[in-house]
PDB file of N, CA, C and O in Angstrom:
ATOM      1  N   MET A   1      45.277  67.025  84.361  1.00 49.00           N
ATOM      2  CA  MET A   1      46.167  66.946  83.209  1.00 49.00           C
ATOM      3  C   MET A   1      47.372  67.850  83.437  1.00 49.00           C
ATOM      4  O   MET A   1      47.241  68.981  83.890  1.00 49.00           O
ATOM      5  N   THR A   2      48.540  67.375  83.108  1.00 58.00           N
ATOM      6  CA  THR A   2      49.772  68.120  83.300  1.00 58.00           C
ATOM      7  C   THR A   2      49.948  69.140  82.183  1.00 58.00           C
ATOM      8  O   THR A   2      49.679  68.862  81.027  1.00 58.00           O
ATOM      9  N   GLU A   3      50.404  70.344  82.573  1.00 66.00           N
ATOM     10  CA  GLU A   3      50.659  71.389  81.583  1.00 66.00           C
ATOM     11  C   GLU A   3      51.841  70.985  80.710  1.00 66.00           C
ATOM     12  O   GLU A   3      52.836  70.445  81.183  1.00 66.00           O
ATOM     13  N   LYS A   4      51.719  71.235  79.424  1.00 74.00           N
ATOM     14  CA  LYS A   4      52.780  70.899  78.478  1.00 74.00           C
ATOM     15  C   LYS A   4      54.013  71.772  78.732  1.00 74.00           C
ATOM     16  O   LYS A   4      53.902  72.953  79.019  1.00 74.00           O
ATOM     17  N   ALA A   5      55.175  71.172  78.609  1.00 77.00           N
ATOM     18  CA  ALA A   5      56.425  71.912  78.756  1.00 77.00           C
ATOM     19  C   ALA A   5      56.672  72.684  77.464  1.00 77.00           C
ATOM     20  O   ALA A   5      56.918  72.101  76.419  1.00 77.00           O
ATOM     21  N   VAL A   6      56.577  73.990  77.548  1.00 86.00           N
ATOM     22  CA  VAL A   6      56.831  74.865  76.407  1.00 86.00           C
ATOM     23  C   VAL A   6      58.256  75.375  76.541  1.00 86.00           C
ATOM     24  O   VAL A   6      58.669  75.801  77.615  1.00 86.00           O
ATOM     25  N   TRP A   7      59.011  75.327  75.452  1.00 91.00           N
ATOM     26  CA  TRP A   7      60.411  75.735  75.478  1.00 91.00           C
ATOM     27  C   TRP A   7      60.616  76.958  74.599  1.00 91.00           C
ATOM     28  O   TRP A   7      60.271  76.948  73.425  1.00 91.00           O
ATOM     29  N   THR A   8      61.216  77.995  75.164  1.00 91.00           N
ATOM     30  CA  THR A   8      61.622  79.147  74.361  1.00 91.00           C
ATOM     31  C   THR A   8      63.016  78.873  73.804  1.00 91.00           C
ATOM     32  O   THR A   8      63.725  77.966  74.280  1.00 91.00           O
ATOM     33  N   ASP A   9      63.418  79.657  72.804  1.00 89.00           N
ATOM     34  CA  ASP A   9      64.778  79.497  72.282  1.00 89.00           C
ATOM     35  C   ASP A   9      65.810  79.755  73.372  1.00 89.00           C
ATOM     36  O   ASP A   9      66.837  79.077  73.441  1.00 89.00           O
ATOM     37  N   LYS A  10      65.553  80.730  74.240  1.00 91.00           N
ATOM     38  CA  LYS A  10      66.489  81.046  75.323  1.00 91.00           C
ATOM     39  C   LYS A  10      66.653  79.847  76.264  1.00 91.00           C
ATOM     40  O   LYS A  10      67.771  79.505  76.666  1.00 91.00           O
ATOM     41  N   GLU A  11      65.543  79.198  76.606  1.00 93.00           N
ATOM     42  CA  GLU A  11      65.617  78.029  77.480  1.00 93.00           C
ATOM     43  C   GLU A  11      66.390  76.892  76.811  1.00 93.00           C
ATOM     44  O   GLU A  11      67.200  76.224  77.460  1.00 93.00           O
ATOM     45  N   LYS A  12      66.159  76.700  75.524  1.00 90.00           N
ATOM     46  CA  LYS A  12      66.915  75.673  74.797  1.00 90.00           C
ATOM     47  C   LYS A  12      68.399  76.035  74.750  1.00 90.00           C
ATOM     48  O   LYS A  12      69.257  75.167  74.891  1.00 90.00           O
ATOM     49  N   ASP A  13      68.700  77.324  74.563  1.00 90.00           N
ATOM     50  CA  ASP A  13      70.098  77.772  74.566  1.00 90.00           C
ATOM     51  C   ASP A  13      70.765  77.450  75.900  1.00 90.00           C
ATOM     52  O   ASP A  13      71.896  76.964  75.939  1.00 90.00           O
ATOM     53  N   VAL A  14      70.063  77.743  76.995  1.00 93.00           N
ATOM     54  CA  VAL A  14      70.607  77.485  78.335  1.00 93.00           C
ATOM     55  C   VAL A  14      70.844  75.987  78.520  1.00 93.00           C
ATOM     56  O   VAL A  14      71.896  75.572  79.024  1.00 93.00           O
ATOM     57  N   LEU A  15      69.896  75.166  78.093  1.00 93.00           N
ATOM     58  CA  LEU A  15      70.037  73.720  78.194  1.00 93.00           C
ATOM     59  C   LEU A  15      71.256  73.224  77.423  1.00 93.00           C
ATOM     60  O   LEU A  15      72.118  72.530  77.969  1.00 93.00           O
ATOM     61  N   VAL A  16      71.345  73.605  76.164  1.00 90.00           N
ATOM     62  CA  VAL A  16      72.451  73.134  75.318  1.00 90.00           C
ATOM     63  C   VAL A  16      73.788  73.627  75.854  1.00 90.00           C
ATOM     64  O   VAL A  16      74.758  72.870  75.907  1.00 90.00           O
ATOM     65  N   GLN A  17      73.855  74.874  76.274  1.00 91.00           N
ATOM     66  CA  GLN A  17      75.115  75.412  76.772  1.00 91.00           C
ATOM     67  C   GLN A  17      75.553  74.703  78.055  1.00 91.00           C
ATOM     68  O   GLN A  17      76.725  74.395  78.238  1.00 91.00           O
ATOM     69  N   TYR A  18      74.591  74.429  78.936  1.00 94.00           N
ATOM     70  CA  TYR A  18      74.924  73.719  80.175  1.00 94.00           C
ATOM     71  C   TYR A  18      75.480  72.328  79.855  1.00 94.00           C
ATOM     72  O   TYR A  18      76.484  71.904  80.427  1.00 94.00           O
ATOM     73  N   LEU A  19      74.837  71.644  78.931  1.00 91.00           N
ATOM     74  CA  LEU A  19      75.310  70.309  78.555  1.00 91.00           C
ATOM     75  C   LEU A  19      76.680  70.384  77.896  1.00 91.00           C
ATOM     76  O   LEU A  19      77.542  69.534  78.153  1.00 91.00           O
ATOM     77  N   PHE A  20      76.893  71.385  77.070  1.00 89.00           N
ATOM     78  CA  PHE A  20      78.197  71.578  76.428  1.00 89.00           C
ATOM     79  C   PHE A  20      79.272  71.825  77.488  1.00 89.00           C
ATOM     80  O   PHE A  20      80.352  71.247  77.439  1.00 89.00           O
ATOM     81  N   ASP A  21      78.965  72.681  78.464  1.00 92.00           N
ATOM     82  CA  ASP A  21      79.921  73.010  79.524  1.00 92.00           C
ATOM     83  C   ASP A  21      80.236  71.814  80.428  1.00 92.00           C
ATOM     84  O   ASP A  21      81.284  71.781  81.064  1.00 92.00           O
ATOM     85  N   HIS A  22      79.316  70.853  80.519  1.00 92.00           N
ATOM     86  CA  HIS A  22      79.482  69.709  81.419  1.00 92.00           C
ATOM     87  C   HIS A  22      79.566  68.383  80.668  1.00 92.00           C
ATOM     88  O   HIS A  22      79.314  67.317  81.241  1.00 92.00           O
ATOM     89  N   LYS A  23      79.955  68.435  79.406  1.00 88.00           N
ATOM     90  CA  LYS A  23      79.965  67.214  78.586  1.00 88.00           C
ATOM     91  C   LYS A  23      80.891  66.136  79.142  1.00 88.00           C
ATOM     92  O   LYS A  23      80.647  64.955  78.941  1.00 88.00           O
ATOM     93  N   SER A  24      81.917  66.522  79.881  1.00 90.00           N
ATOM     94  CA  SER A  24      82.826  65.520  80.442  1.00 90.00           C
ATOM     95  C   SER A  24      82.119  64.622  81.457  1.00 90.00           C
ATOM     96  O   SER A  24      82.555  63.498  81.703  1.00 90.00           O
ATOM     97  N   GLU A  25      81.014  65.092  82.014  1.00 89.00           N
ATOM     98  CA  GLU A  25      80.266  64.304  82.990  1.00 89.00           C
ATOM     99  C   GLU A  25      79.464  63.180  82.336  1.00 89.00           C
ATOM    100  O   GLU A  25      78.908  62.332  83.030  1.00 89.00           O
ATOM    101  N   ALA A  26      79.413  63.176  81.013  1.00 86.00           N
ATOM    102  CA  ALA A  26      78.684  62.121  80.308  1.00 86.00           C
ATOM    103  C   ALA A  26      79.467  60.816  80.301  1.00 86.00           C
ATOM    104  O   ALA A  26      78.909  59.756  80.056  1.00 86.00           O
ATOM    105  N   GLY A  27      80.751  60.888  80.556  1.00 76.00           N
ATOM    106  CA  GLY A  27      81.564  59.675  80.587  1.00 76.00           C
ATOM    107  C   GLY A  27      81.887  59.162  79.191  1.00 76.00           C
ATOM    108  O   GLY A  27      81.544  59.769  78.183  1.00 76.00           O
ATOM    109  N   ASP A  28      82.540  58.022  79.156  1.00 75.00           N
ATOM    110  CA  ASP A  28      83.001  57.442  77.898  1.00 75.00           C
ATOM    111  C   ASP A  28      81.850  57.068  76.959  1.00 75.00           C
ATOM    112  O   ASP A  28      81.978  57.134  75.755  1.00 75.00           O
ATOM    113  N   GLY A  29      80.723  56.661  77.530  1.00 76.00           N
ATOM    114  CA  GLY A  29      79.585  56.255  76.707  1.00 76.00           C
ATOM    115  C   GLY A  29      78.786  57.426  76.157  1.00 76.00           C
ATOM    116  O   GLY A  29      77.912  57.255  75.321  1.00 76.00           O
ATOM    117  N   GLY A  30      79.078  58.631  76.632  1.00 78.00           N
ATOM    118  CA  GLY A  30      78.375  59.808  76.157  1.00 78.00           C
ATOM    119  C   GLY A  30      76.969  59.961  76.709  1.00 78.00           C
ATOM    120  O   GLY A  30      76.177  60.744  76.195  1.00 78.00           O
ATOM    121  N   ASN A  31      76.661  59.231  77.773  1.00 86.00           N
ATOM    122  CA  ASN A  31      75.330  59.308  78.371  1.00 86.00           C
ATOM    123  C   ASN A  31      75.400  59.924  79.759  1.00 86.00           C
ATOM    124  O   ASN A  31      76.200  59.515  80.588  1.00 86.00           O
ATOM    125  N   PHE A  32      74.525  60.892  79.994  1.00 90.00           N
ATOM    126  CA  PHE A  32      74.440  61.517  81.307  1.00 90.00           C
ATOM    127  C   PHE A  32      73.598  60.638  82.233  1.00 90.00           C
ATOM    128  O   PHE A  32      72.661  59.972  81.794  1.00 90.00           O
ATOM    129  N   THR A  33      73.911  60.661  83.523  1.00 91.00           N
ATOM    130  CA  THR A  33      73.177  59.878  84.515  1.00 91.00           C
ATOM    131  C   THR A  33      71.843  60.545  84.846  1.00 91.00           C
ATOM    132  O   THR A  33      71.639  61.731  84.578  1.00 91.00           O
ATOM    133  N   THR A  34      70.969  59.788  85.463  1.00 91.00           N
ATOM    134  CA  THR A  34      69.673  60.317  85.894  1.00 91.00           C
ATOM    135  C   THR A  34      69.863  61.469  86.870  1.00 91.00           C
ATOM    136  O   THR A  34      69.175  62.490  86.781  1.00 91.00           O
ATOM    137  N   SER A  35      70.811  61.343  87.782  1.00 94.00           N
ATOM    138  CA  SER A  35      71.043  62.413  88.759  1.00 94.00           C
ATOM    139  C   SER A  35      71.569  63.676  88.079  1.00 94.00           C
ATOM    140  O   SER A  35      71.279  64.792  88.518  1.00 94.00           O
ATOM    141  N   PHE A  36      72.324  63.517  87.004  1.00 95.00           N
ATOM    142  CA  PHE A  36      72.807  64.686  86.260  1.00 95.00           C
ATOM    143  C   PHE A  36      71.634  65.466  85.683  1.00 95.00           C
ATOM    144  O   PHE A  36      71.608  66.691  85.729  1.00 95.00           O
ATOM    145  N   TRP A  37      70.641  64.759  85.137  1.00 96.00           N
ATOM    146  CA  TRP A  37      69.475  65.440  84.548  1.00 96.00           C
ATOM    147  C   TRP A  37      68.684  66.201  85.613  1.00 96.00           C
ATOM    148  O   TRP A  37      68.074  67.234  85.325  1.00 96.00           O
ATOM    149  N   THR A  38      68.720  65.733  86.852  1.00 96.00           N
ATOM    150  CA  THR A  38      68.072  66.458  87.951  1.00 96.00           C
ATOM    151  C   THR A  38      68.787  67.789  88.184  1.00 96.00           C
ATOM    152  O   THR A  38      68.150  68.823  88.394  1.00 96.00           O
ATOM    153  N   VAL A  39      70.099  67.780  88.107  1.00 96.00           N
ATOM    154  CA  VAL A  39      70.895  69.003  88.256  1.00 96.00           C
ATOM    155  C   VAL A  39      70.608  69.959  87.089  1.00 96.00           C
ATOM    156  O   VAL A  39      70.486  71.167  87.276  1.00 96.00           O
ATOM    157  N   VAL A  40      70.485  69.410  85.889  1.00 96.00           N
ATOM    158  CA  VAL A  40      70.175  70.229  84.713  1.00 96.00           C
ATOM    159  C   VAL A  40      68.839  70.940  84.913  1.00 96.00           C
ATOM    160  O   VAL A  40      68.718  72.144  84.667  1.00 96.00           O
ATOM    161  N   ALA A  41      67.833  70.211  85.367  1.00 96.00           N
ATOM    162  CA  ALA A  41      66.506  70.797  85.595  1.00 96.00           C
ATOM    163  C   ALA A  41      66.575  71.923  86.626  1.00 96.00           C
ATOM    164  O   ALA A  41      65.957  72.980  86.447  1.00 96.00           O
ATOM    165  N   ALA A  42      67.349  71.720  87.679  1.00 97.00           N
ATOM    166  CA  ALA A  42      67.505  72.763  88.704  1.00 97.00           C
ATOM    167  C   ALA A  42      68.222  73.984  88.136  1.00 97.00           C
ATOM    168  O   ALA A  42      67.868  75.128  88.445  1.00 97.00           O
ATOM    169  N   HIS A  43      69.223  73.762  87.300  1.00 96.00           N
ATOM    170  CA  HIS A  43      69.960  74.865  86.677  1.00 96.00           C
ATOM    171  C   HIS A  43      69.045  75.675  85.759  1.00 96.00           C
ATOM    172  O   HIS A  43      69.150  76.904  85.684  1.00 96.00           O
ATOM    173  N   LEU A  44      68.151  74.995  85.081  1.00 95.00           N
ATOM    174  CA  LEU A  44      67.266  75.645  84.126  1.00 95.00           C
ATOM    175  C   LEU A  44      66.162  76.459  84.801  1.00 95.00           C
ATOM    176  O   LEU A  44      65.671  77.439  84.237  1.00 95.00           O
ATOM    177  N   HIS A  45      65.788  76.079  86.013  1.00 93.00           N
ATOM    178  CA  HIS A  45      64.653  76.700  86.706  1.00 93.00           C
ATOM    179  C   HIS A  45      64.674  78.239  86.717  1.00 93.00           C
ATOM    180  O   HIS A  45      63.669  78.863  86.396  1.00 93.00           O
ATOM    181  N   PRO A  46      65.792  78.894  87.051  1.00 94.00           N
ATOM    182  CA  PRO A  46      65.791  80.365  87.070  1.00 94.00           C
ATOM    183  C   PRO A  46      65.617  80.995  85.684  1.00 94.00           C
ATOM    184  O   PRO A  46      65.324  82.178  85.571  1.00 94.00           O
ATOM    185  N   HIS A  47      65.785  80.223  84.643  1.00 92.00           N
ATOM    186  CA  HIS A  47      65.712  80.734  83.275  1.00 92.00           C
ATOM    187  C   HIS A  47      64.358  80.494  82.616  1.00 92.00           C
ATOM    188  O   HIS A  47      64.181  80.834  81.447  1.00 92.00           O
ATOM    189  N   LEU A  48      63.428  79.899  83.359  1.00 90.00           N
ATOM    190  CA  LEU A  48      62.123  79.577  82.786  1.00 90.00           C
ATOM    191  C   LEU A  48      61.364  80.836  82.399  1.00 90.00           C
ATOM    192  O   LEU A  48      61.322  81.800  83.151  1.00 90.00           O
ATOM    193  N   VAL A  49      60.773  80.790  81.224  1.00 84.00           N
ATOM    194  CA  VAL A  49      60.014  81.921  80.709  1.00 84.00           C
ATOM    195  C   VAL A  49      58.529  81.576  80.627  1.00 84.00           C
ATOM    196  O   VAL A  49      57.689  82.364  80.999  1.00 84.00           O
ATOM    197  N   LYS A  50      58.220  80.396  80.134  1.00 80.00           N
ATOM    198  CA  LYS A  50      56.823  80.003  80.000  1.00 80.00           C
ATOM    199  C   LYS A  50      56.677  78.499  80.118  1.00 80.00           C
ATOM    200  O   LYS A  50      57.654  77.765  80.055  1.00 80.00           O
ATOM    201  N   GLY A  51      55.433  78.068  80.307  1.00 82.00           N
ATOM    202  CA  GLY A  51      55.164  76.646  80.436  1.00 82.00           C
ATOM    203  C   GLY A  51      55.433  76.157  81.841  1.00 82.00           C
ATOM    204  O   GLY A  51      55.754  76.921  82.744  1.00 82.00           O
ATOM    205  N   SER A  52      55.298  74.867  82.011  1.00 85.00           N
ATOM    206  CA  SER A  52      55.488  74.260  83.323  1.00 85.00           C
ATOM    207  C   SER A  52      56.971  74.115  83.651  1.00 85.00           C
ATOM    208  O   SER A  52      57.825  74.271  82.781  1.00 85.00           O
ATOM    209  N   ILE A  53      57.244  73.783  84.894  1.00 88.00           N
ATOM    210  CA  ILE A  53      58.617  73.543  85.333  1.00 88.00           C
ATOM    211  C   ILE A  53      59.171  72.354  84.546  1.00 88.00           C
ATOM    212  O   ILE A  53      58.500  71.351  84.357  1.00 88.00           O
ATOM    213  N   LYS A  54      60.388  72.501  84.100  1.00 93.00           N
ATOM    214  CA  LYS A  54      61.022  71.430  83.332  1.00 93.00           C
ATOM    215  C   LYS A  54      61.652  70.428  84.292  1.00 93.00           C
ATOM    216  O   LYS A  54      62.542  70.755  85.053  1.00 93.00           O
ATOM    217  N   THR A  55      61.186  69.192  84.239  1.00 94.00           N
ATOM    218  CA  THR A  55      61.713  68.128  85.082  1.00 94.00           C
ATOM    219  C   THR A  55      62.949  67.515  84.434  1.00 94.00           C
ATOM    220  O   THR A  55      63.257  67.803  83.269  1.00 94.00           O
ATOM    221  N   SER A  56      63.620  66.645  85.156  1.00 95.00           N
ATOM    222  CA  SER A  56      64.788  65.969  84.591  1.00 95.00           C
ATOM    223  C   SER A  56      64.402  65.153  83.359  1.00 95.00           C
ATOM    224  O   SER A  56      65.124  65.141  82.360  1.00 95.00           O
ATOM    225  N   THR A  57      63.258  64.513  83.390  1.00 95.00           N
ATOM    226  CA  THR A  57      62.792  63.715  82.256  1.00 95.00           C
ATOM    227  C   THR A  57      62.505  64.592  81.043  1.00 95.00           C
ATOM    228  O   THR A  57      62.868  64.248  79.911  1.00 95.00           O
ATOM    229  N   VAL A  58      61.887  65.739  81.280  1.00 94.00           N
ATOM    230  CA  VAL A  58      61.564  66.669  80.190  1.00 94.00           C
ATOM    231  C   VAL A  58      62.852  67.246  79.602  1.00 94.00           C
ATOM    232  O   VAL A  58      62.977  67.381  78.377  1.00 94.00           O
ATOM    233  N   CYS A  59      63.822  67.567  80.446  1.00 94.00           N
ATOM    234  CA  CYS A  59      65.108  68.097  79.961  1.00 94.00           C
ATOM    235  C   CYS A  59      65.831  67.062  79.100  1.00 94.00           C
ATOM    236  O   CYS A  59      66.348  67.395  78.034  1.00 94.00           O
ATOM    237  N   LYS A  60      65.851  65.832  79.551  1.00 94.00           N
ATOM    238  CA  LYS A  60      66.510  64.770  78.784  1.00 94.00           C
ATOM    239  C   LYS A  60      65.812  64.578  77.438  1.00 94.00           C
ATOM    240  O   LYS A  60      66.460  64.443  76.401  1.00 94.00           O
ATOM    241  N   SER A  61      64.498  64.596  77.448  1.00 93.00           N
ATOM    242  CA  SER A  61      63.732  64.443  76.216  1.00 93.00           C
ATOM    243  C   SER A  61      63.996  65.596  75.250  1.00 93.00           C
ATOM    244  O   SER A  61      64.168  65.388  74.039  1.00 93.00           O
ATOM    245  N   LYS A  62      64.053  66.810  75.784  1.00 92.00           N
ATOM    246  CA  LYS A  62      64.324  67.973  74.926  1.00 92.00           C
ATOM    247  C   LYS A  62      65.711  67.864  74.321  1.00 92.00           C
ATOM    248  O   LYS A  62      65.915  68.150  73.147  1.00 92.00           O
ATOM    249  N   TRP A  63      66.687  67.437  75.101  1.00 90.00           N
ATOM    250  CA  TRP A  63      68.042  67.271  74.567  1.00 90.00           C
ATOM    251  C   TRP A  63      68.048  66.235  73.448  1.00 90.00           C
ATOM    252  O   TRP A  63      68.672  66.434  72.410  1.00 90.00           O
ATOM    253  N   THR A  64      67.343  65.141  73.643  1.00 88.00           N
ATOM    254  CA  THR A  64      67.266  64.111  72.607  1.00 88.00           C
ATOM    255  C   THR A  64      66.732  64.705  71.306  1.00 88.00           C
ATOM    256  O   THR A  64      67.263  64.433  70.230  1.00 88.00           O
ATOM    257  N   ASN A  65      65.708  65.532  71.415  1.00 87.00           N
ATOM    258  CA  ASN A  65      65.118  66.147  70.225  1.00 87.00           C
ATOM    259  C   ASN A  65      66.013  67.232  69.624  1.00 87.00           C
ATOM    260  O   ASN A  65      66.217  67.273  68.411  1.00 87.00           O
ATOM    261  N   VAL A  66      66.556  68.100  70.446  1.00 84.00           N
ATOM    262  CA  VAL A  66      67.392  69.208  69.968  1.00 84.00           C
ATOM    263  C   VAL A  66      68.698  68.687  69.371  1.00 84.00           C
ATOM    264  O   VAL A  66      69.175  69.215  68.364  1.00 84.00           O
ATOM    265  N   SER A  67      69.263  67.664  69.966  1.00 79.00           N
ATOM    266  CA  SER A  67      70.555  67.156  69.490  1.00 79.00           C
ATOM    267  C   SER A  67      70.449  66.511  68.111  1.00 79.00           C
ATOM    268  O   SER A  67      71.460  66.306  67.445  1.00 79.00           O
ATOM    269  N   ARG A  68      69.250  66.243  67.672  1.00 79.00           N
ATOM    270  CA  ARG A  68      69.043  65.708  66.315  1.00 79.00           C
ATOM    271  C   ARG A  68      69.114  66.814  65.268  1.00 79.00           C
ATOM    272  O   ARG A  68      69.060  66.536  64.083  1.00 79.00           O
ATOM    273  N   TYR A  69      69.199  68.045  65.736  1.00 74.00           N
ATOM    274  CA  TYR A  69      69.244  69.193  64.823  1.00 74.00           C
ATOM    275  C   TYR A  69      70.568  69.922  65.033  1.00 74.00           C
ATOM    276  O   TYR A  69      70.640  70.942  65.714  1.00 74.00           O
ATOM    277  N   PRO A  70      71.666  69.406  64.477  1.00 68.00           N
ATOM    278  CA  PRO A  70      73.004  69.959  64.723  1.00 68.00           C
ATOM    279  C   PRO A  70      73.156  71.462  64.498  1.00 68.00           C
ATOM    280  O   PRO A  70      73.882  72.093  65.255  1.00 68.00           O
ATOM    281  N   PRO A  71      72.484  72.084  63.503  1.00 63.00           N
ATOM    282  CA  PRO A  71      72.666  73.540  63.360  1.00 63.00           C
ATOM    283  C   PRO A  71      72.258  74.322  64.605  1.00 63.00           C
ATOM    284  O   PRO A  71      72.892  75.311  64.954  1.00 63.00           O
ATOM    285  N   PHE A  72      71.238  73.867  65.331  1.00 57.00           N
ATOM    286  CA  PHE A  72      70.836  74.559  66.555  1.00 57.00           C
ATOM    287  C   PHE A  72      71.913  74.415  67.620  1.00 57.00           C
ATOM    288  O   PHE A  72      72.304  75.381  68.264  1.00 57.00           O
ATOM    289  N   VAL A  73      72.409  73.209  67.797  1.00 57.00           N
ATOM    290  CA  VAL A  73      73.443  72.964  68.806  1.00 57.00           C
ATOM    291  C   VAL A  73      74.698  73.757  68.457  1.00 57.00           C
ATOM    292  O   VAL A  73      75.290  74.401  69.307  1.00 57.00           O
ATOM    293  N   GLU A  74      75.080  73.747  67.192  1.00 63.00           N
ATOM    294  CA  GLU A  74      76.267  74.485  66.764  1.00 63.00           C
ATOM    295  C   GLU A  74      76.102  75.981  66.975  1.00 63.00           C
ATOM    296  O   GLU A  74      76.993  76.649  67.471  1.00 63.00           O
ATOM    297  N   ARG A  75      74.930  76.519  66.625  1.00 56.00           N
ATOM    298  CA  ARG A  75      74.674  77.953  66.798  1.00 56.00           C
ATOM    299  C   ARG A  75      74.765  78.336  68.270  1.00 56.00           C
ATOM    300  O   ARG A  75      75.377  79.335  68.627  1.00 56.00           O
ATOM    301  N   THR A  76      74.197  77.531  69.124  1.00 54.00           N
ATOM    302  CA  THR A  76      74.176  77.825  70.553  1.00 54.00           C
ATOM    303  C   THR A  76      75.582  77.802  71.149  1.00 54.00           C
ATOM    304  O   THR A  76      75.999  78.724  71.835  1.00 54.00           O
ATOM    305  N   THR A  77      76.323  76.755  70.895  1.00 52.00           N
ATOM    306  CA  THR A  77      77.645  76.623  71.508  1.00 52.00           C
ATOM    307  C   THR A  77      78.656  77.571  70.884  1.00 52.00           C
ATOM    308  O   THR A  77      79.521  78.081  71.576  1.00 52.00           O
ATOM    309  N   THR A  78      78.539  77.868  69.605  1.00 54.00           N
ATOM    310  CA  THR A  78      79.450  78.794  68.960  1.00 54.00           C
ATOM    311  C   THR A  78      79.235  80.213  69.453  1.00 54.00           C
ATOM    312  O   THR A  78      80.182  80.932  69.752  1.00 54.00           O
ATOM    313  N   ALA A  79      77.984  80.607  69.594  1.00 51.00           N
ATOM    314  CA  ALA A  79      77.663  81.963  70.057  1.00 51.00           C
ATOM    315  C   ALA A  79      78.202  82.198  71.458  1.00 51.00           C
ATOM    316  O   ALA A  79      78.754  83.248  71.756  1.00 51.00           O
ATOM    317  N   THR A  80      78.062  81.206  72.330  1.00 49.00           N
ATOM    318  CA  THR A  80      78.511  81.378  73.701  1.00 49.00           C
ATOM    319  C   THR A  80      80.021  81.297  73.813  1.00 49.00           C
ATOM    320  O   THR A  80      80.632  82.048  74.564  1.00 49.00           O
ATOM    321  N   CYS A  81      80.634  80.419  73.045  1.00 47.00           N
ATOM    322  CA  CYS A  81      82.082  80.262  73.128  1.00 47.00           C
ATOM    323  C   CYS A  81      82.825  81.473  72.581  1.00 47.00           C
ATOM    324  O   CYS A  81      83.918  81.773  72.990  1.00 47.00           O
ATOM    325  N   SER A  82      82.204  82.173  71.654  1.00 44.00           N
ATOM    326  CA  SER A  82      82.883  83.332  71.058  1.00 44.00           C
ATOM    327  C   SER A  82      82.583  84.623  71.800  1.00 44.00           C
ATOM    328  O   SER A  82      83.106  85.668  71.441  1.00 44.00           O
ATOM    329  N   SER A  83      81.725  84.581  72.831  1.00 43.00           N
ATOM    330  CA  SER A  83      81.397  85.804  73.579  1.00 43.00           C
ATOM    331  C   SER A  83      82.511  86.201  74.502  1.00 43.00           C
ATOM    332  O   SER A  83      83.210  85.438  75.029  1.00 43.00           O
TER     333      SER A  83
END
């Protein structure tokens, strides 16, 4: 059985900020490519705190869930942009 991907707030912050910084790579349709999600997973690896390694599929799924909660996305991108 595969270990569940556990996400800390810091890991979610890193994910959202990376996507915010690279949003132009989503193209006109606003969708990131499969290869982009592989890069996201690699970027996240040094920031892992707990749980299993986050794969490209897990990162994409987490973004889908987190992006449904705009206050989290806004808090993350605003905090980093104002630093």
